[in-house]
Amino acid sequence: LVMAVLITVAQVVTSIMSAYAFVFLRFPFKRILFALFMATLLLPLEVTLVGNVATIRQLEWTDTYQALVLPFAAAALGTFLIRQGFRGLPPDIR
């Protein structure tokens, strides 16, 4: 239960912040960066497994909560859904 709560809170926070940035802030290469962000939806979780394990070992996070939470802290699907919600807001609320 602890892991589910930590991962859910992390995903909600990172999704809201990144969706806000993609909708309301102006920065260079915004569309390209968003397309790359969404392209991660096409990659299965197993593709990044070896890299995640190597990083966790380098950081000496083996058998810790950080090692379980951080790989799942950002979710492209959540960012996409919240971004669509932000884009649907009327201009006077923005």
CSV table of C-alpha atoms in Angstrom, one decimal, residues 5-93:
chain,number,residue,atom,x,y,z
A,5,VAL,CA,0.5,5.7,-2.6
A,6,LEU,CA,4.1,6.9,-3.2
A,7,ILE,CA,4.0,6.1,-6.9
A,8,THR,CA,0.5,7.5,-7.4
A,9,VAL,CA,1.4,10.8,-5.7
A,10,ALA,CA,4.7,11.1,-7.7
A,11,GLN,CA,2.9,10.4,-11.0
A,12,VAL,CA,0.2,12.9,-10.2
A,13,VAL,CA,2.6,15.7,-9.3
A,14,THR,CA,5.0,15.1,-12.2
A,15,SER,CA,2.1,14.8,-14.7
A,16,ILE,CA,0.4,18.0,-13.5
A,17,MET,CA,3.7,20.0,-13.6
A,18,SER,CA,4.7,18.7,-17.1
A,19,ALA,CA,1.2,19.1,-18.5
A,20,TYR,CA,1.1,22.7,-17.2
A,21,ALA,CA,4.4,23.4,-18.9
A,22,PHE,CA,3.4,22.0,-22.2
A,23,VAL,CA,0.2,24.0,-22.3
A,24,PHE,CA,0.9,27.3,-20.7
A,25,LEU,CA,4.6,28.0,-20.9
A,26,ARG,CA,6.5,29.0,-24.1
A,27,PHE,CA,9.8,27.4,-24.6
A,28,PRO,CA,11.9,26.4,-27.7
A,29,PHE,CA,11.2,23.0,-29.3
A,30,LYS,CA,8.0,22.5,-27.2
A,31,ARG,CA,6.3,20.4,-29.9
A,32,ILE,CA,9.3,18.2,-30.5
A,33,LEU,CA,9.8,17.6,-26.8
A,34,PHE,CA,6.2,16.7,-26.3
A,35,ALA,CA,6.4,14.3,-29.3
A,36,LEU,CA,9.4,12.6,-27.8
A,37,PHE,CA,7.7,12.5,-24.4
A,38,MET,CA,4.7,10.8,-26.0
A,39,ALA,CA,6.9,8.4,-27.9
A,40,THR,CA,7.8,6.8,-24.6
A,41,LEU,CA,4.3,5.3,-24.6
A,42,LEU,CA,5.4,3.1,-27.4
A,43,LEU,CA,8.2,1.5,-25.4
A,44,PRO,CA,7.4,-1.4,-23.2
A,45,LEU,CA,8.7,-1.3,-19.6
A,46,GLU,CA,11.1,-4.2,-20.2
A,47,VAL,CA,13.1,-2.1,-22.7
A,48,THR,CA,14.3,0.2,-19.9
A,49,LEU,CA,14.8,-2.5,-17.3
A,50,VAL,CA,18.5,-3.1,-17.8
A,51,GLY,CA,19.3,0.6,-17.7
A,52,ASN,CA,17.2,1.1,-14.6
A,53,VAL,CA,19.0,-1.7,-12.8
A,54,ALA,CA,22.4,-0.4,-13.7
A,55,THR,CA,21.5,3.1,-12.5
A,56,ILE,CA,20.0,1.8,-9.2
A,57,ARG,CA,23.2,-0.2,-8.6
A,58,GLN,CA,25.4,2.9,-9.3
A,59,LEU,CA,23.4,5.0,-6.9
A,60,GLU,CA,23.6,2.2,-4.3
A,61,TRP,CA,19.8,2.2,-4.0
A,62,THR,CA,19.4,-1.6,-4.0
A,63,ASP,CA,16.6,-2.7,-1.7
A,64,THR,CA,15.3,0.8,-1.1
A,65,TYR,CA,12.0,2.6,-1.7
A,66,GLN,CA,13.6,5.0,-4.0
A,67,ALA,CA,14.6,2.2,-6.4
A,68,LEU,CA,10.9,1.1,-6.6
A,69,VAL,CA,9.3,4.6,-6.8
A,70,LEU,CA,11.5,6.7,-9.0
A,71,PRO,CA,11.4,4.6,-12.2
A,72,PHE,CA,7.6,4.9,-12.1
A,73,ALA,CA,7.5,8.6,-10.9
A,74,ALA,CA,6.7,10.1,-14.3
A,75,ALA,CA,3.9,8.8,-16.6
A,76,ALA,CA,3.5,10.0,-20.2
A,77,LEU,CA,-0.1,8.9,-20.3
A,78,GLY,CA,-1.0,11.0,-17.2
A,79,THR,CA,0.8,14.0,-18.7
A,80,PHE,CA,-1.2,13.6,-22.0
A,81,LEU,CA,-4.5,13.3,-20.2
A,82,ILE,CA,-4.0,16.3,-17.9
A,83,ARG,CA,-2.6,18.3,-20.9
A,84,GLN,CA,-5.8,17.6,-22.8
A,85,GLY,CA,-7.8,18.8,-19.7
A,86,PHE,CA,-5.8,22.0,-19.5
A,87,ARG,CA,-6.3,22.6,-23.2
A,88,GLY,CA,-10.0,22.3,-22.7
A,89,LEU,CA,-10.2,25.1,-20.2
A,90,PRO,CA,-11.9,28.3,-21.4
A,91,PRO,CA,-9.5,31.2,-22.0
A,92,ASP,CA,-10.9,33.3,-19.2
A,93,ILE,CA,-10.0,30.7,-16.6
